Coordinates of C-alpha atoms and ligand atoms in Angstrom, one line a residue:
X286 CA -26.0 11.5 -11.9
X287 CA -26.3 15.2 -12.8
X288 CA -23.7 16.9 -14.9
X289 CA -21.9 18.9 -12.1
X290 CA -22.3 16.3 -9.4
X291 CA -19.1 15.7 -7.3
X292 CA -16.7 13.1 -8.7
X293 CA -14.6 11.6 -5.9
X294 CA -11.0 10.6 -6.5
X295 CA -11.8 7.2 -5.2
X296 CA -14.7 5.3 -3.9
X297 CA -15.5 1.9 -2.4
X298 CA -17.7 -0.5 -4.4
X299 CA -20.2 -2.2 -2.1
X300 CA -22.8 -4.7 -3.4
X301 CA -25.8 -6.4 -1.8
X302 CA -23.6 -9.5 -1.6
X303 CA -21.2 -7.6 0.6
X304 CA -24.0 -6.4 2.9
X305 CA -25.3 -9.9 3.2
X306 CA -21.9 -11.3 4.1
X307 CA -21.5 -8.8 6.9
X308 CA -25.1 -9.3 8.1
X309 CA -24.5 -13.1 8.3
X310 CA -21.6 -12.5 10.7
X311 CA -23.8 -10.2 12.8
X312 CA -26.3 -13.0 13.2
X313 CA -23.6 -15.6 13.9
X314 CA -21.9 -16.6 17.2
X315 CA -18.7 -14.7 16.6
X316 CA -18.1 -11.0 15.8
X317 CA -14.3 -11.5 16.2
X318 CA -12.0 -14.5 16.5
X319 CA -14.5 -16.7 14.7
X320 CA -14.2 -18.5 11.3
X321 CA -14.4 -15.5 9.0
X322 CA -10.8 -14.2 9.5
X323 CA -9.1 -17.6 8.6
X324 CA -11.5 -17.9 5.6
X325 CA -10.5 -14.5 4.4
X326 CA -6.8 -15.3 4.9
X327 CA -7.1 -18.5 2.9
X328 CA -8.9 -16.7 0.1
X329 CA -6.2 -14.0 0.1
X330 CA -3.3 -16.5 0.0
X331 CA -5.0 -18.3 -2.9
X332 CA -5.4 -15.2 -5.0
X333 CA -1.8 -14.0 -4.2
X334 CA -0.1 -17.4 -4.4
X335 CA 1.3 -16.7 -0.9
X336 CA 1.9 -19.4 1.7
X337 CA 0.7 -17.3 4.6
X338 CA -1.6 -14.4 5.1
X339 CA -2.0 -12.7 8.5
X340 CA -5.0 -10.3 8.6
X341 CA -4.8 -7.3 10.9
X342 CA -6.8 -4.2 11.8
X343 CA -5.1 -1.9 9.2
X344 CA -2.0 -1.8 7.0
X345 CA -0.2 0.5 9.4
X346 CA -0.4 -2.2 12.1
X347 CA 0.7 -4.7 9.4
X348 CA 3.8 -2.6 8.7
X349 CA 4.5 -2.3 12.4
X350 CA 4.4 -6.1 13.2
X351 CA 6.3 -6.8 9.9
X352 CA 9.2 -4.6 11.2
X353 CA 9.0 -6.3 14.7
X354 CA 8.9 -9.8 13.2
X355 CA 12.1 -8.9 11.2
X356 CA 13.8 -7.9 14.5
X357 CA 13.7 -4.1 13.9
X358 CA 14.5 -2.3 17.2
X359 CA 16.4 0.7 18.7
X360 CA 19.7 1.3 16.9
X361 CA 18.5 -0.2 13.7
X362 CA 18.1 1.6 10.4
X363 CA 15.1 1.3 8.0
X364 CA 15.0 2.8 4.5
X365 CA 11.9 3.6 2.5
X366 CA 10.9 6.1 -0.2
X367 CA 9.8 9.7 0.3
X368 CA 6.9 9.2 -2.3
X369 CA 4.6 7.2 0.0
X370 CA 2.0 7.6 2.8
X371 CA 3.7 8.4 6.1
X372 CA 2.9 5.0 7.5
X373 CA 5.7 3.4 5.3
X374 CA 8.3 5.3 7.4
X375 CA 6.5 5.6 10.7
X376 CA 6.4 1.9 11.3
X377 CA 10.2 1.8 11.8
X378 CA 10.0 4.6 14.3
X379 CA 7.3 2.7 16.3
X380 CA 10.1 0.1 16.9
X381 CA 12.6 2.8 18.0
X382 CA 14.6 2.5 14.8
X383 CA 15.9 5.3 12.6
X384 CA 14.5 6.1 9.2
X385 CA 16.2 7.2 6.0
X386 CA 15.0 7.4 2.5
X387 CA 16.0 6.3 -1.0
X388 CA 14.9 8.6 -3.9
X389 CA 12.5 7.4 -6.6
X390 CA 12.9 6.7 -10.3
X391 CA 11.1 9.4 -12.2
X392 CA 9.6 7.0 -14.7
X393 CA 8.2 4.4 -12.4
X394 CA 7.8 6.8 -9.4
X395 CA 8.9 3.8 -7.3
X396 CA 12.2 3.2 -5.4
X397 CA 15.1 3.8 -7.8
X398 CA 17.3 0.7 -7.8
X399 CA 20.2 2.7 -9.0
X400 CA 19.8 5.2 -6.1
X401 CA 19.5 2.2 -3.6
X402 CA 22.7 0.6 -5.0
X403 CA 24.6 3.9 -4.8
X404 CA 23.4 4.6 -1.3
X405 CA 24.3 1.1 -0.1
X406 CA 27.8 1.4 -1.6
X407 CA 28.5 4.6 0.3
X408 CA 26.7 3.7 3.5
X409 CA 28.6 3.7 6.8
X410 CA 25.5 2.2 8.4
X411 CA 23.5 -0.4 6.5
X412 CA 19.7 -0.7 6.8
X413 CA 18.3 -3.7 8.5
X414 CA 15.1 -3.5 6.4
X415 CA 14.2 -1.7 3.2
X416 CA 10.6 -0.9 2.5
X417 CA 9.9 -0.3 -1.2
X418 CA 6.4 0.8 -2.1
X419 CA 4.3 -0.4 -5.1
X420 CA 3.2 3.2 -5.8
X421 CA -0.2 3.6 -7.4
X422 CA -0.4 -0.2 -7.8
X423 CA 2.7 -0.6 -9.9
X424 CA 4.9 -3.4 -8.6
X425 CA 8.4 -2.2 -7.7
X426 CA 11.7 -3.8 -9.1
X427 CA 11.7 -6.5 -6.5
X428 CA 14.0 -8.9 -8.3
X429 CA 16.8 -6.3 -8.4
X430 CA 16.1 -5.2 -4.8
X431 CA 16.3 -8.8 -3.7
X432 CA 19.7 -9.2 -5.4
X433 CA 20.9 -6.1 -3.3
X434 CA 19.3 -7.5 -0.2
X435 CA 21.2 -10.8 -0.5
X436 CA 24.5 -8.9 -1.1
X437 CA 24.1 -6.4 1.7
X438 CA 22.1 -8.5 4.2
X439 CA 19.0 -6.5 4.6
X440 CA 15.4 -7.7 4.7
X441 CA 12.6 -6.5 2.4
X442 CA 9.1 -5.4 3.5
X443 CA 7.1 -4.6 0.3
X444 CA 4.5 -2.0 1.0
X445 CA 1.9 -3.3 -1.4
X446 CA -0.9 -1.3 0.1
X447 CA -1.8 -0.1 -3.4
X448 CA -1.2 -3.4 -5.2
X449 CA -3.9 -6.0 -4.3
X450 CA -4.1 -8.2 -7.4
X451 CA -1.1 -6.7 -9.2
X452 CA 1.5 -9.0 -10.7
X453 CA 5.2 -8.9 -11.4
X454 CA 7.1 -11.0 -13.9
X455 CA 4.1 -13.3 -14.3
X456 CA 3.3 -13.9 -10.6
X457 CA 1.0 -12.1 -8.2
X458 CA 2.5 -9.5 -5.9
X459 CA 3.1 -10.8 -2.4
X460 CA 4.6 -14.2 -2.9
X461 CA 8.1 -13.7 -4.2
X462 CA 11.3 -11.7 -3.3
X463 CA 10.0 -9.8 -0.4
X464 CA 10.3 -11.3 3.1
X465 CA 6.9 -9.8 4.0
X466 CA 4.4 -8.0 1.8
X467 CA 1.8 -5.7 3.3
X468 CA -1.6 -4.8 1.8
X469 CA -4.2 -2.2 2.9
X470 CA -8.0 -2.5 2.7
X471 CA -8.9 1.1 3.5
X472 CA -12.0 2.2 1.5
X473 CA -10.0 4.1 -1.1
X474 CA -7.8 1.0 -1.9
X475 CA -8.4 -1.9 -4.3
X476 CA -10.7 -3.9 -2.0
X477 CA -12.0 -2.8 1.4
X478 CA -12.7 -4.1 4.8
X479 CA -13.5 -0.5 6.1
X480 CA -10.2 -0.6 8.0
X481 CA -7.9 -3.6 7.5
X482 CA -4.6 -4.9 6.3
X483 CA -2.7 -8.1 5.8
X484 CA 0.8 -9.4 5.8
X485 CA 1.8 -12.2 3.4
X486 CA 4.9 -14.3 3.6
X487 CA 6.4 -17.5 2.4
X488 CA 8.3 -18.0 5.6
X489 CA 6.7 -20.3 8.2
X490 CA 8.7 -18.8 11.2
X491 CA 7.9 -15.2 10.2
X492 CA 4.2 -16.2 9.8
X493 CA 4.2 -17.6 13.3
X494 CA 5.8 -14.4 14.7
X495 CA 3.3 -12.2 12.9
X496 CA 0.4 -14.2 14.3
X497 CA 1.7 -13.9 17.9
X498 CA 2.4 -10.1 17.5
X499 CA -1.1 -9.5 16.1
X500 CA -2.7 -10.9 19.3
X501 CA -0.8 -9.9 22.5
X502 CA 2.1 -12.3 21.9
X503 CA -0.3 -15.0 23.3
X504 CA -0.4 -18.6 22.1
X505 CA -2.6 -21.6 23.0
X506 CA -0.4 -23.9 20.8
X507 CA 1.5 -26.1 23.2
X508 CA 4.3 -26.5 20.7
X509 CA 5.0 -22.7 21.0
X510 CA 4.9 -22.7 24.8
X511 CA 7.9 -22.4 27.1
X512 CA 6.5 -24.5 29.9
X513 CA 4.1 -27.5 30.0
X514 CA 0.4 -26.7 29.7
X515 CA -1.4 -26.4 33.1
X516 CA -4.8 -27.4 31.6
X517 CA -7.4 -26.6 29.1
X518 CA -7.5 -22.9 30.1
X519 CA -3.8 -22.4 29.7
X520 CA -2.2 -19.9 27.4
X521 CA 1.2 -18.2 27.4
X522 CA 2.4 -14.8 26.5
X523 CA 5.7 -15.6 24.8
X524 CA 6.5 -12.1 23.5
X525 CA 5.2 -8.6 23.7
X526 CA 2.4 -8.3 21.2
X527 CA -0.6 -6.0 20.5
X528 CA -4.3 -6.3 19.8
X529 CA -4.1 -5.7 16.1
X530 CA -6.8 -8.3 15.2
X531 CA -9.3 -7.9 12.3
X532 CA -12.9 -8.5 13.2
X533 CA -15.1 -11.2 11.6
X534 CA -17.3 -8.5 10.1
X535 CA -14.4 -6.9 8.3
X536 CA -13.1 -10.3 7.1
X537 CA -16.5 -11.3 5.7
X538 CA -16.6 -8.0 3.8
X539 CA -13.1 -8.6 2.6
X540 CA -13.8 -12.1 1.4
X541 CA -16.9 -11.0 -0.5
X542 CA -14.9 -8.1 -2.1
X543 CA -12.1 -10.5 -3.0
X544 CA -14.5 -12.6 -4.9
X545 CA -15.1 -9.6 -7.3
X546 CA -11.4 -8.7 -7.6
X547 CA -11.1 -9.7 -11.2
X548 CA -14.0 -7.6 -12.6
X549 CA -13.0 -4.6 -10.3
X550 CA -9.5 -4.8 -11.6
X551 CA -10.6 -5.0 -15.2
X552 CA -12.8 -1.9 -14.7
X553 CA -9.8 0.0 -13.3
X554 CA -7.5 -1.2 -16.1
X555 CA -10.0 -0.2 -18.8
X556 CA -10.4 3.3 -17.3
X557 CA -6.7 3.7 -17.0
X558 CA -6.2 2.7 -20.7
X559 CA -9.0 5.2 -21.6
X560 CA -7.3 8.0 -19.7
X561 CA -4.0 7.1 -21.4
X562 CA -5.7 7.5 -24.8
X563 CA -7.7 10.6 -24.0
X564 CA -4.8 12.5 -22.3
X565 CA -2.2 11.6 -24.9
X566 CA -1.9 15.1 -26.4
X567 CA -1.8 17.1 -23.2
X568 CA 1.4 18.6 -21.7
X569 CA 1.5 16.0 -18.9
X570 CA 3.4 12.9 -18.1
X571 CA 1.2 9.8 -17.8
X572 CA 1.8 6.7 -15.7
X573 CA 4.1 4.2 -17.4
X574 CA 3.7 0.4 -16.8
X575 CA 6.7 -1.7 -17.9
X576 CA 5.7 -4.8 -19.9
X577 CA 6.9 -7.3 -17.2
X578 CA 4.2 -6.2 -14.7
X579 CA 0.5 -5.6 -14.3
X580 CA -0.5 -2.6 -12.2
X581 CA -3.5 -2.7 -9.8
X582 CA -4.2 0.9 -11.0
X583 CA -4.9 2.1 -7.5
X584 CA -4.1 5.7 -8.5
X585 CA -4.0 7.4 -11.9
X586 CA -1.4 10.2 -11.4
X587 CA -0.4 12.7 -14.1
X588 CA 2.5 15.2 -13.8
X589 CA 2.1 18.6 -15.3
X590 CA 5.0 19.2 -17.6
X591 CA 6.2 22.8 -16.9
X592 CA 8.3 22.8 -20.0
X593 CA 5.2 22.5 -22.2
X594 CA 2.6 24.5 -20.2
X595 CA 2.5 27.6 -18.0
X596 CA -0.3 26.1 -16.0
X597 CA 0.6 25.6 -12.4
X598 CA -0.3 22.6 -10.3
X599 CA -2.0 24.5 -7.5
X600 CA -4.2 26.5 -10.0
X601 CA -5.1 23.3 -11.8
X602 CA -5.9 21.5 -8.6
X603 CA -8.1 24.4 -7.3
X604 CA -10.0 24.7 -10.6
X605 CA -10.6 21.0 -10.8
X606 CA -11.9 20.9 -7.2
X607 CA -14.1 23.9 -8.0
X608 CA -15.6 22.1 -10.9
X609 CA -16.6 19.2 -8.6
X610 CA -13.8 16.9 -9.6
X611 CA -12.1 15.2 -6.6
X612 CA -8.5 15.5 -7.7
X613 CA -5.9 14.7 -5.0
X614 CA -2.1 14.7 -4.6
X615 CA -0.1 11.6 -3.8
X616 CA 2.3 12.2 -2.1
X617 CA 3.8 15.1 -0.2
X618 CA 7.4 13.7 0.2
X619 CA 7.5 12.2 3.7
X620 CA 10.9 13.8 4.5
X621 CA 9.3 17.2 4.1
X622 CA 6.7 16.7 6.8
X623 CA 7.5 18.8 9.9
X624 CA 7.9 15.8 12.1
X625 CA 10.6 14.5 9.7
X626 CA 12.2 17.9 9.2
X627 CA 12.8 17.8 13.0
X628 CA 14.8 14.7 12.4
X629 CA 17.1 16.6 10.1
X630 CA 15.6 16.1 6.7
X631 CA 14.8 19.0 4.4
X632 CA 14.2 20.3 0.9
X633 CA 16.8 19.1 -1.7
X634 CA 17.5 15.8 0.1
X635 CA 15.5 13.7 -2.5
X636 CA 15.2 15.8 -5.7
X637 CA 13.4 13.2 -7.8
X638 CA 10.6 12.8 -5.2
X639 CA 10.4 16.6 -4.8
X640 CA 10.2 17.3 -8.6
X641 CA 7.6 14.6 -9.0
X642 CA 5.5 16.1 -6.2
X643 CA 5.7 19.6 -7.7
X644 CA 3.8 18.5 -10.8
X645 CA 1.6 15.6 -9.5
X646 CA -2.2 15.5 -9.7
X647 CA -4.2 12.3 -9.0
X648 CA -7.2 12.0 -11.2
X649 CA -10.4 10.2 -10.1
X650 CA -10.3 6.5 -10.7
X651 CA -12.6 3.8 -9.2
X652 CA -14.4 0.7 -10.6
X653 CA -17.8 2.3 -10.9
X654 CA -16.6 5.5 -12.6
X655 CA -18.6 6.1 -15.8
X656 CA -17.2 7.2 -19.2
X657 CA -19.3 10.4 -18.8
X658 CA -17.6 11.2 -15.5
X659 CA -14.2 10.4 -17.1
X660 CA -15.0 12.6 -20.1
X661 CA -15.8 15.5 -17.7
X662 CA -12.4 15.0 -15.9
X663 CA -10.6 15.0 -19.2
X664 CA -12.4 18.0 -20.7
X665 CA -11.9 20.1 -17.6
X666 CA -8.2 19.2 -17.4
X667 CA -7.8 19.9 -21.1
X668 CA -9.4 23.4 -20.8
X669 CA -7.0 24.2 -17.9
X670 CA -3.8 23.0 -19.6
X671 CA -4.3 24.1 -23.2
X672 CA -5.2 27.8 -22.8
Ligands
PLP714 C1 -3.0 3.4 2.8 C2 -1.6 3.1 2.9 C3 -1.0 2.6 4.1 C4 -1.7 2.5 5.4 O1 -2.9 1.8 5.3 P1 -4.0 1.7 6.5 O2 -4.7 0.5 6.2 O3 -4.8 2.9 6.3 O4 -3.3 1.7 7.7 C5 0.4 2.4 4.1 N1 1.1 2.5 3.0 C6 0.6 3.0 1.9 C7 1.5 3.2 0.7 C8 -0.7 3.4 1.8 O5 -1.2 3.9 0.7

């Protein structure tokens, strides 16, 4: 790779084995609804210690059916964080529910448990579901959130889109404390199926609902039917579902990717450690990972510390992009999007999310990133911040 070649902020890792796995499906009898999806689901449950995994066409669909399975509908309230991708909030609106936000903790950049507790205490209307997000791959404080859920009677959907392979208090993300956890397999995420997502749950009844909602609300299982079977052709639609299925080609790619999760994670962790070391003296705030959790290191975000440098985020961003470095910003606070401002939200509503956003820059990080590429990112950033 030449010296000034473009460095993307993220990039999928595709091997010959991945290509072979997808090819094998193309030569098989089933492109969808064959054996590859349950095989991928089984592999995913094993690696996340979950009882059930329900694979779907993307994580946005997974969030939608997770809300529906937990009974979210018109008149209900769902809370999430402003510092996430819009899908974390939109899923509630698909169900006709109202959305509100809980601010983040500046250190973890995840949902602030203190802010959640304070908001619950003052609330005249309690949320039916709270959707904390494992931002950048760092597991959120699910044990504390669960304690509040039990006290106030809400359910938890963990948006673990960034956190495939992460762990919290010694156990993989996706198997404890949340009612449903959702993961994304978009190409920029930890593993990819091109488009894809999964719901995990430990609850048999929720798993059954999620499977129905994924495929039109239709069942061929006579134990789930409301009337006796009329013959071998018979199926019943027992609720209103969608076609949110994953194809067998996607699932085969996912299973092949999952078999390399450990080395891909190790590569991300080593690059994140190296960033931590190389960036230690710059006027920026680096990501902090508490000792009781392992981050999936989906994103490496630094915050420019305006008390220690006069460099502005927009100027740094533009200069890095001009130098061929694919920096990014995660996230514009959801409540500041025009479509959310129309619902009554505005600047000043969630100060920690807004302050974080003002300084945030996501640096490139992906398993196949070389040290030479990383050095170029660090040197360029350094030249811009230490004038
Ligand atoms: C990527 C992402 C989603 C949506 O994932 P898709 O698979 O693209 O639908 C949802 N939430 C968060 C936090 C994400 O980063």
